[in-house]
PDB file of C-alpha atoms in Angstrom:
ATOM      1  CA  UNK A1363     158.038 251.168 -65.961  1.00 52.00           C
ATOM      2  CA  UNK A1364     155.653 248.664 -68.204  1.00 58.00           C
ATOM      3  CA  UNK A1365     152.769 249.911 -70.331  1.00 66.00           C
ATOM      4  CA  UNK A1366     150.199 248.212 -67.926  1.00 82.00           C
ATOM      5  CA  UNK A1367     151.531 250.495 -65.187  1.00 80.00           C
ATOM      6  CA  UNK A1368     151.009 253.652 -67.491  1.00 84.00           C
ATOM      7  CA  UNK A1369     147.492 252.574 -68.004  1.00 88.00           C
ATOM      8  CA  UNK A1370     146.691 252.397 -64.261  1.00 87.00           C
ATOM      9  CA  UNK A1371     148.413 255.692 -63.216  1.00 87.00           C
ATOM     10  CA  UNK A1372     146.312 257.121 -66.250  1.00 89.00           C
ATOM     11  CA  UNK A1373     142.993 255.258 -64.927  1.00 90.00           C
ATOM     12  CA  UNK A1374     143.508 256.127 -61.058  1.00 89.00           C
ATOM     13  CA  UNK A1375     144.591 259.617 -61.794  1.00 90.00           C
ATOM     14  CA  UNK A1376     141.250 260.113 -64.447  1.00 92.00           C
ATOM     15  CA  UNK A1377     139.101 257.946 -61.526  1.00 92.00           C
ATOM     16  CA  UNK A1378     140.196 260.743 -58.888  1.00 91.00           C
ATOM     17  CA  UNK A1379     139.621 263.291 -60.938  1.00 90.00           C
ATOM     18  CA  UNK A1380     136.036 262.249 -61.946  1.00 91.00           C
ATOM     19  CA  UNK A1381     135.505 261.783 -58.286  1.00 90.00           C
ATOM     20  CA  UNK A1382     136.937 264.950 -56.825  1.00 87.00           C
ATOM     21  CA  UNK A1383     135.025 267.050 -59.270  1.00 87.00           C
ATOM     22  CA  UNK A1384     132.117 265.236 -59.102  1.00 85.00           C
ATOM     23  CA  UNK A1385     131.835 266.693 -54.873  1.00 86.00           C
ATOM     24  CA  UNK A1386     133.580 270.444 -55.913  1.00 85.00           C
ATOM     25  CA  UNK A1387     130.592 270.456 -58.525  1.00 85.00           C
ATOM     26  CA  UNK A1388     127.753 270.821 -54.879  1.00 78.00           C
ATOM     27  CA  UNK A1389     130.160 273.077 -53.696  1.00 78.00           C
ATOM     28  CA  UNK A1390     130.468 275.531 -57.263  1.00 79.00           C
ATOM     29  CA  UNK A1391     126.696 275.046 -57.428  1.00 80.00           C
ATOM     30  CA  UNK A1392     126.138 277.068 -54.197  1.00 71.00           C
ATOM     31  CA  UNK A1393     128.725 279.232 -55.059  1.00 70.00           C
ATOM     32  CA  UNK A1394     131.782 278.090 -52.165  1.00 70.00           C
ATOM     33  CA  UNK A1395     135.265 279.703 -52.715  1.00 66.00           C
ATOM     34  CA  UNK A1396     136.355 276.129 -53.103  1.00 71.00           C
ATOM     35  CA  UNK A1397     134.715 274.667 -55.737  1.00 79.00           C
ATOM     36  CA  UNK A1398     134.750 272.290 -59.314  1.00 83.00           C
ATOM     37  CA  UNK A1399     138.087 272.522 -59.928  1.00 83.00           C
ATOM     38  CA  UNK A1400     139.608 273.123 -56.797  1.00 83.00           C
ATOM     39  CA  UNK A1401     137.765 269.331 -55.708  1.00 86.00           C
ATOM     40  CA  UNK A1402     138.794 267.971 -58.563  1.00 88.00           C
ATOM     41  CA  UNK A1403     142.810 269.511 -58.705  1.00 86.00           C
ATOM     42  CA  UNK A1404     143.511 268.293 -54.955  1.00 88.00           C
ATOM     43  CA  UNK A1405     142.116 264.469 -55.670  1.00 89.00           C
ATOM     44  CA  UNK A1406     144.040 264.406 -58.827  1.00 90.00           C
ATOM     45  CA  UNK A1407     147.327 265.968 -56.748  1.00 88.00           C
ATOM     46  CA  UNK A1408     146.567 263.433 -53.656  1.00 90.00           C
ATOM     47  CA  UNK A1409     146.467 260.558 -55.960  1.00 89.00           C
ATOM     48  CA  UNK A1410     149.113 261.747 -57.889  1.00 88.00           C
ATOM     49  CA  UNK A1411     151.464 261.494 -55.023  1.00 87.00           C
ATOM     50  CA  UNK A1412     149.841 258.185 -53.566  1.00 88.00           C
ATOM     51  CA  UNK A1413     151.257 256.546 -56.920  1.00 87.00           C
ATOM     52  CA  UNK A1414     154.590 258.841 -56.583  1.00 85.00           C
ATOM     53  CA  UNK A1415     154.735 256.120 -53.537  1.00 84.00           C
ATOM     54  CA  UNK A1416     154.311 253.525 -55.067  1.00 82.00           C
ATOM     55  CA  UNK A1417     156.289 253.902 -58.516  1.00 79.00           C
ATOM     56  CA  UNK A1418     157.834 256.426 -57.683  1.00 73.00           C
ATOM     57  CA  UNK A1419     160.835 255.148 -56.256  1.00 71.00           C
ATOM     58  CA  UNK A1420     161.229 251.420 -57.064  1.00 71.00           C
ATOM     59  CA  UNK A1421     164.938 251.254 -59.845  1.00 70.00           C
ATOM     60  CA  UNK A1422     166.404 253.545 -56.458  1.00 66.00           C
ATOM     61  CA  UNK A1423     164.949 250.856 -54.363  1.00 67.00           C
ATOM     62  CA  UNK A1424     166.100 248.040 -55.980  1.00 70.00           C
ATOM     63  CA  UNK A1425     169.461 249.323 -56.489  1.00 71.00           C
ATOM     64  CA  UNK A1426     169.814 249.931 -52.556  1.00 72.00           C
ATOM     65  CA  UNK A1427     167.825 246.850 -51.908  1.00 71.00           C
ATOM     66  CA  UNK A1428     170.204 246.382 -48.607  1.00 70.00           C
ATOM     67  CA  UNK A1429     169.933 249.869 -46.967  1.00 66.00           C
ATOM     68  CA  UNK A1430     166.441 251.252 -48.370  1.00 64.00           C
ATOM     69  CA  UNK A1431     163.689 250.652 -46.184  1.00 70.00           C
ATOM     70  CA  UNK A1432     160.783 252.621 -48.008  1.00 69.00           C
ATOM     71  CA  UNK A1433     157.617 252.753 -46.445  1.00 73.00           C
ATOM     72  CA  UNK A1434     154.873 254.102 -49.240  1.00 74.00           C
ATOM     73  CA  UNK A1435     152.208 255.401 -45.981  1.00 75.00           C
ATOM     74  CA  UNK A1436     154.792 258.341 -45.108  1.00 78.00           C
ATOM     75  CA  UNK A1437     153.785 260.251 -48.502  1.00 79.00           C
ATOM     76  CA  UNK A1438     150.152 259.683 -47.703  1.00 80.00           C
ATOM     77  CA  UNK A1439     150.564 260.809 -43.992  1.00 80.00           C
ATOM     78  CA  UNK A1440     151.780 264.146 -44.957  1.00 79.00           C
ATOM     79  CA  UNK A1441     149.585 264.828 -47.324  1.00 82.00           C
ATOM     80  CA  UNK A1442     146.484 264.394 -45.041  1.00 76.00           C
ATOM     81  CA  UNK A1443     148.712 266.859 -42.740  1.00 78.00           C
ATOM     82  CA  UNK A1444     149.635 269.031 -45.211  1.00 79.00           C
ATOM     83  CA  UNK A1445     146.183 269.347 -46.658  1.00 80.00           C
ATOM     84  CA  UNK A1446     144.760 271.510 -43.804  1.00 75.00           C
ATOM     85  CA  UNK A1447     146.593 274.676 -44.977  1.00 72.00           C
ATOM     86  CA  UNK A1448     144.290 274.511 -47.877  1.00 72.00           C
ATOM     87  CA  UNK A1449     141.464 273.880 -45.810  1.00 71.00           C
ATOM     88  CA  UNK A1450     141.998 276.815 -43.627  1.00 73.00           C
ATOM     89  CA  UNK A1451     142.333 279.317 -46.512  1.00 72.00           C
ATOM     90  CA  UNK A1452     138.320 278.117 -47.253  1.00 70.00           C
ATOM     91  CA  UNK A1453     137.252 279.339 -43.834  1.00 68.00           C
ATOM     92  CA  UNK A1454     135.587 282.523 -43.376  1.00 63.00           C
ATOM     93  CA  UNK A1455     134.572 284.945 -40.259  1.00 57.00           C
ATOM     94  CA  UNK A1456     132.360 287.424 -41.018  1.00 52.00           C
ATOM     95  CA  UNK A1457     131.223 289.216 -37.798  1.00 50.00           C
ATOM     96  CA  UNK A1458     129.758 286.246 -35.795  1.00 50.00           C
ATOM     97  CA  UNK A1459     129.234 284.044 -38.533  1.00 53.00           C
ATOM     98  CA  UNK A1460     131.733 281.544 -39.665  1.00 57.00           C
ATOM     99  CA  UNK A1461     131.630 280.011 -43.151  1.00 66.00           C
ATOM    100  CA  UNK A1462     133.610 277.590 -44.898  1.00 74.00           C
ATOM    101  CA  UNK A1463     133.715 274.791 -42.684  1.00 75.00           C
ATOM    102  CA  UNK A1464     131.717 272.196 -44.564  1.00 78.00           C
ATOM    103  CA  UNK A1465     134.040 273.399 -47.871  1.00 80.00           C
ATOM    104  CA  UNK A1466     137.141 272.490 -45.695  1.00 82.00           C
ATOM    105  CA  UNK A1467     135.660 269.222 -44.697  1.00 84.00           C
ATOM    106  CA  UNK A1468     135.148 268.504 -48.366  1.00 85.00           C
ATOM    107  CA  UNK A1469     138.549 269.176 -49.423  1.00 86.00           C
ATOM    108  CA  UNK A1470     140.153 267.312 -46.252  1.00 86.00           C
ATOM    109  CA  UNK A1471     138.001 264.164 -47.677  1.00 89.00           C
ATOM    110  CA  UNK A1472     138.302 265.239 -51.361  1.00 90.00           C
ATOM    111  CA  UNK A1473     142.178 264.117 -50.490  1.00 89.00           C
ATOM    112  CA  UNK A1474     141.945 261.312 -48.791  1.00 89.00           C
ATOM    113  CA  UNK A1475     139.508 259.551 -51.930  1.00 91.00           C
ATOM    114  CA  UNK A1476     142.419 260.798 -54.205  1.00 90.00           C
ATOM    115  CA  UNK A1477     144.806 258.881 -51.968  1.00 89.00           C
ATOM    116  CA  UNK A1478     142.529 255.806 -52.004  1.00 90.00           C
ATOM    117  CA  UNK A1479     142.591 255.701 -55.870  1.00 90.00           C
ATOM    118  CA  UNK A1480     146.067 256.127 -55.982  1.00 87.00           C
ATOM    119  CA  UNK A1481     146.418 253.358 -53.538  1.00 86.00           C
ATOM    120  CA  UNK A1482     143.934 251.447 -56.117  1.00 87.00           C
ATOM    121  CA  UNK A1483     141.016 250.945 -53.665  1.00 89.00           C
ATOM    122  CA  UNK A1484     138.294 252.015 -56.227  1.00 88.00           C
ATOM    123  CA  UNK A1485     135.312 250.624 -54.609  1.00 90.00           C
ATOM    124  CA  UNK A1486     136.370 252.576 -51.374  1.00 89.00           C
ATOM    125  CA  UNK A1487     136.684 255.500 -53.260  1.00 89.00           C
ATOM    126  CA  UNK A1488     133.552 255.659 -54.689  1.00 91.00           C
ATOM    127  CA  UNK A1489     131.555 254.357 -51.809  1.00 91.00           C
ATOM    128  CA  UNK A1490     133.190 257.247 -50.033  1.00 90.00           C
ATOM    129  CA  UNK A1491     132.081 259.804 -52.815  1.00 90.00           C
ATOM    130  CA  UNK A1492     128.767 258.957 -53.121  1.00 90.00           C
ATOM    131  CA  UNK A1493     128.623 259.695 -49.168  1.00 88.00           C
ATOM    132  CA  UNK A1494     130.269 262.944 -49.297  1.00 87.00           C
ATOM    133  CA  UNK A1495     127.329 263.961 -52.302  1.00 86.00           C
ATOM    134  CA  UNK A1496     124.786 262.946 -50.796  1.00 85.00           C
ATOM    135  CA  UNK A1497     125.502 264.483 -47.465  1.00 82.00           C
ATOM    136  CA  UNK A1498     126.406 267.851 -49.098  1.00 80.00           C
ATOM    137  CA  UNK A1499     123.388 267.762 -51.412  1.00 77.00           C
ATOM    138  CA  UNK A1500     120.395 266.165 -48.927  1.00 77.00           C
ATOM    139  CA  UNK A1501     121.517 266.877 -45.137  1.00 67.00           C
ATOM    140  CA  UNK A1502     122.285 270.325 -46.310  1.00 62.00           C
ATOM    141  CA  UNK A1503     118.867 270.796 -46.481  1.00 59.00           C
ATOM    142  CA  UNK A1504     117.808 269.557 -43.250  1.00 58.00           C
ATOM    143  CA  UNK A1505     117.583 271.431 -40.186  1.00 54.00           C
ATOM    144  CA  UNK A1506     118.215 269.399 -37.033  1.00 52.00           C
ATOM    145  CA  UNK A1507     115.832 270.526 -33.975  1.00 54.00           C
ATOM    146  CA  UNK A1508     115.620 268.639 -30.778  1.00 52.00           C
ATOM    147  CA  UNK A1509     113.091 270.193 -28.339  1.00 50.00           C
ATOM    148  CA  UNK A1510     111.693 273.311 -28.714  1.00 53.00           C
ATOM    149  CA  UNK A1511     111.331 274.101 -32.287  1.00 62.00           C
ATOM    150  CA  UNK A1512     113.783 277.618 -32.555  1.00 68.00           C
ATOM    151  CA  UNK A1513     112.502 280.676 -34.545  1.00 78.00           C
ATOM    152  CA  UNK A1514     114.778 282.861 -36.603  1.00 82.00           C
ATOM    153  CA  UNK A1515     113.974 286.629 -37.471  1.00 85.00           C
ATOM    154  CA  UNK A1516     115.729 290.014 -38.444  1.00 88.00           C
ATOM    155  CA  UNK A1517     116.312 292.975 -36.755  1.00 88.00           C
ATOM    156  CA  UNK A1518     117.592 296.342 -37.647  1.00 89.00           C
ATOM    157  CA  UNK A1519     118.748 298.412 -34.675  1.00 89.00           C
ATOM    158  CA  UNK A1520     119.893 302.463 -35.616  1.00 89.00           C
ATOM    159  CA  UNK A1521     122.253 303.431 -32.894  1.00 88.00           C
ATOM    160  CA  UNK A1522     123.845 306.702 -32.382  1.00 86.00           C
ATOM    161  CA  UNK A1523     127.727 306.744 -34.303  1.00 79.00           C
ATOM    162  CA  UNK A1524     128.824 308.634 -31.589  1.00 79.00           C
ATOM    163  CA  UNK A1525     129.097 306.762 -27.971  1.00 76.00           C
ATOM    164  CA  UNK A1526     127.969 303.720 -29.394  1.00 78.00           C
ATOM    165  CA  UNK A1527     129.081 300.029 -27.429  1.00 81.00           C
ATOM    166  CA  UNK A1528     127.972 296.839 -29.839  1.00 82.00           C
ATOM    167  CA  UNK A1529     129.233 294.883 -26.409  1.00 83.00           C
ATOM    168  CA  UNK A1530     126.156 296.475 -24.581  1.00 86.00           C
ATOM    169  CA  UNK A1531     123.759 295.127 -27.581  1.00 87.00           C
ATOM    170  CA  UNK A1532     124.952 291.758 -27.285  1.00 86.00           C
ATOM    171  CA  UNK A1533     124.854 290.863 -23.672  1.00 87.00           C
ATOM    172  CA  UNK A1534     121.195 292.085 -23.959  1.00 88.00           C
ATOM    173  CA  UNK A1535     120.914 289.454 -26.803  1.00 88.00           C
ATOM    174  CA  UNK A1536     123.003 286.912 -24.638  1.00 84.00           C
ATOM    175  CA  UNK A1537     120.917 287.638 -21.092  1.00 86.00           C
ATOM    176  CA  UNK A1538     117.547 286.716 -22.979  1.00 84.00           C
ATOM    177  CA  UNK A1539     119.032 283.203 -24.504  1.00 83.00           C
ATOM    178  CA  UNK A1540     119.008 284.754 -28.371  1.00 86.00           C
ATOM    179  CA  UNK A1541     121.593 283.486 -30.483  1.00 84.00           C
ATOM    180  CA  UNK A1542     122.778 286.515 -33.162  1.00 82.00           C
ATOM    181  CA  UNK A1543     123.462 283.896 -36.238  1.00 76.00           C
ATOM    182  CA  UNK A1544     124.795 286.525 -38.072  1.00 77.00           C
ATOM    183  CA  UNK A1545     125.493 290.192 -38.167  1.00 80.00           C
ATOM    184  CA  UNK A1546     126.169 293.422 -40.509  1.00 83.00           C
ATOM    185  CA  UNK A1547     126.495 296.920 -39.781  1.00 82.00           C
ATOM    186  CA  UNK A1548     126.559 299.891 -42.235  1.00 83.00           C
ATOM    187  CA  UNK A1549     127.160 303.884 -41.663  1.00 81.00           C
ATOM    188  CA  UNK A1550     123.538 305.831 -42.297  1.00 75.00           C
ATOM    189  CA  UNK A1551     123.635 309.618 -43.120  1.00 69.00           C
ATOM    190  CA  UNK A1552     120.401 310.861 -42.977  1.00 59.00           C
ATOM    191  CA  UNK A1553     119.377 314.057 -43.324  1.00 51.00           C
ATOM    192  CA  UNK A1554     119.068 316.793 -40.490  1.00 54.00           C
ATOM    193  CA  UNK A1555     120.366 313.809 -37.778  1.00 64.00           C
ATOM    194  CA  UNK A1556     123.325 313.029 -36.511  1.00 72.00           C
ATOM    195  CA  UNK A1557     125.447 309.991 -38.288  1.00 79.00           C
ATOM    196  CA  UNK A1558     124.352 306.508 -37.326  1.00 84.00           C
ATOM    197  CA  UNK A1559     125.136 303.158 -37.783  1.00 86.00           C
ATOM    198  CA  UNK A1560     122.732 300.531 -38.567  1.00 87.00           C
ATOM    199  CA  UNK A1561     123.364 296.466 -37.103  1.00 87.00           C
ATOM    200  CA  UNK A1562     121.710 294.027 -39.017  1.00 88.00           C
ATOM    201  CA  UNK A1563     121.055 290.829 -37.005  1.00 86.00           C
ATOM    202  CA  UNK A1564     119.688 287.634 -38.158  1.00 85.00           C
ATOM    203  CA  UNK A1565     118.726 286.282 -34.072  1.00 86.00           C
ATOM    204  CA  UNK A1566     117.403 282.839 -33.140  1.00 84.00           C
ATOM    205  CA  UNK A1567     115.160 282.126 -30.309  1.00 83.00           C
ATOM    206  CA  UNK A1568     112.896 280.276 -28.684  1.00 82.00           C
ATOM    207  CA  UNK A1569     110.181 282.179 -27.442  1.00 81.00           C
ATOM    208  CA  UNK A1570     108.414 285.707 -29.150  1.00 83.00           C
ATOM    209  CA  UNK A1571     108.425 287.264 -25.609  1.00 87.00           C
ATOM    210  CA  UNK A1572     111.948 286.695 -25.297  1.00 86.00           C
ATOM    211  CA  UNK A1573     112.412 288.865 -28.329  1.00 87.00           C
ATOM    212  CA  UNK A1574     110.129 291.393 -27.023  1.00 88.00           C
ATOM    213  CA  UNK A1575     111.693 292.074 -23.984  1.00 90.00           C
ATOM    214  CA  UNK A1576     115.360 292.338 -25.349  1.00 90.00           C
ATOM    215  CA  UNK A1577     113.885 295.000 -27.420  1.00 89.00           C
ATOM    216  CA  UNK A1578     112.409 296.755 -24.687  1.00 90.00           C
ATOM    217  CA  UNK A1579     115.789 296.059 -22.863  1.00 91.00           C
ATOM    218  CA  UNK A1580     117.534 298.166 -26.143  1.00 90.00           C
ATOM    219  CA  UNK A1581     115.500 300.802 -25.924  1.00 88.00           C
ATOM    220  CA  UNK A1582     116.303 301.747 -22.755  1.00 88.00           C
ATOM    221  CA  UNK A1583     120.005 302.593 -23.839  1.00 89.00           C
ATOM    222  CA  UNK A1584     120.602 305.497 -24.948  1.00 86.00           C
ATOM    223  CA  UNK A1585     122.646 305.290 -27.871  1.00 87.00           C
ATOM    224  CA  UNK A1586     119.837 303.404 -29.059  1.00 88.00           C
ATOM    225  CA  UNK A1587     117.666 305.079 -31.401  1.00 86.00           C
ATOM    226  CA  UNK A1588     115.511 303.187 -33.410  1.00 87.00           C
ATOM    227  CA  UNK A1589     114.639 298.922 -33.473  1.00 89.00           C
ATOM    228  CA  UNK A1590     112.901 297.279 -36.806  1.00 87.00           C
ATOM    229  CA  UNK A1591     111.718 294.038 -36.751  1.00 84.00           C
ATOM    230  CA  UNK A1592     111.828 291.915 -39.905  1.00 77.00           C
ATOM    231  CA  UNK A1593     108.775 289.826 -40.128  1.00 60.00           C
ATOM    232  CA  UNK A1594     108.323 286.445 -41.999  1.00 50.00           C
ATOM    233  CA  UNK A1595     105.967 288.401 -44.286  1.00 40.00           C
ATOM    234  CA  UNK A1596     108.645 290.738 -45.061  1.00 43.00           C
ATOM    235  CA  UNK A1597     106.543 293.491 -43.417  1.00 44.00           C
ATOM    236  CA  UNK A1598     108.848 296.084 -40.984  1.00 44.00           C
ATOM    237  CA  UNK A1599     107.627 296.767 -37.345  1.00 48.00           C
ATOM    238  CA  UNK A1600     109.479 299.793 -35.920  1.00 46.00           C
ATOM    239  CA  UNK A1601     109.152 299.675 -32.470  1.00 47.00           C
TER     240      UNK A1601
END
């Protein structure tokens, strides 16, 4: 191995780790699982390996010149493959909200740049980070609506601990075309009453009458005990 090929390992492998850390630092910013230096340690492994490919194997290679066929794409190939696991570990259910997915994305393109520095395609690299920022910084903030513009509000809903069926809550939600975008649920002791359990539901939906008669609809169950609405002013309706 020459000196010149020890400078461009060192530049490819520095490139991919400027690049990688550069996208983990949107993701550490808002606080993801995966985020500076997780970006930054799977571009440096992916082009680590791409260049493992390349001069990795070339005195074994030349020695067996007549029965080595070595195709430098296989290493690549499995580490696009491979890279899911790591991707997976980022993705979260809580309730019936799922998180993580954008943070897998990232790291499932955060390898493939590394790979494309390793390979040596710089511009293609960095074309491809700027990209991946810019979508993760600006169309994070965007909402895409088409039609009806959808309105999203909380609601607290006290049910008896005893004989209580969160399935019964939901198809109410479900029958009157309200998504439940998220949901949390804590125990509530209060004094002189029987245990309860409180579900905390960010909903979506489309129109306020919609709302009004699933709460009507919860009332009438009788587990049901007691239905708060979260205004946008911050202001609690118990109805």
């Amino acid at each position: 191995m020459v000196e010149n090929d020890i400078v461009i390992m060192v530049v490819r492998l520095v490139l991919a780790a400027i690049l990688g850390g550069f996208i983990g630092l949107e993701r550490e910013l808002h606080h993801h699982p995966a985020g500076f230096r997780t970006h930054l340690l799977v571009s440096v492994g992916s082009s680590l390996i791409m260049l493992l490919a390349f001069y990795g194997f070339q005195d074994y290679i030349a020695e067996n010149k007549e029965v080595v066929t070595f195709d430098p794409s296989r290493l690549a190939a499995y580490v696009v493959s491979g890279i899911g696991f790591l991707g997976a570990g980022t993705i979260l259910v809580q309730g019936y909200t799922v998180r993580g997915l954008t943070t897998a994305a990232s790291i499932w393109v955060v390898a493939g740049i590394g790979l494309t520095v390793g390979a040596g395609m710089y511009s293609a690299a960095i074309i491809a980070t700027v990209i991946v920022v810019l979508s993760l910084f600006l169309l994070g903030k965007v909402t895409f609506r088409f039609g009806t513009r959808e309105r999203k509000n909380e609601l607290s809903i006290f049910v008896d601990e005893q004989g209580s069926q969160l399935n019964e809550l939901i198809k109410i939600f479900e029958t009157h075309a309200i998504k439940i975008h998220s949901m949390k649920s804590e125990k509530q002791n209060i004094y002189n009453e029987n245990p309860m359990i409180e579900y905390r539901l960010v909903v979506e939906y489309i129109e306020e009458t919609s709302l009004r008669i699933a709460v009507d609809a919860l009332h009438k169950i009788s587990f049901v005990k007691k239905v708060a609405i979260e205004k946008e002013s911050n202001e609690t309706t118990h109805i």
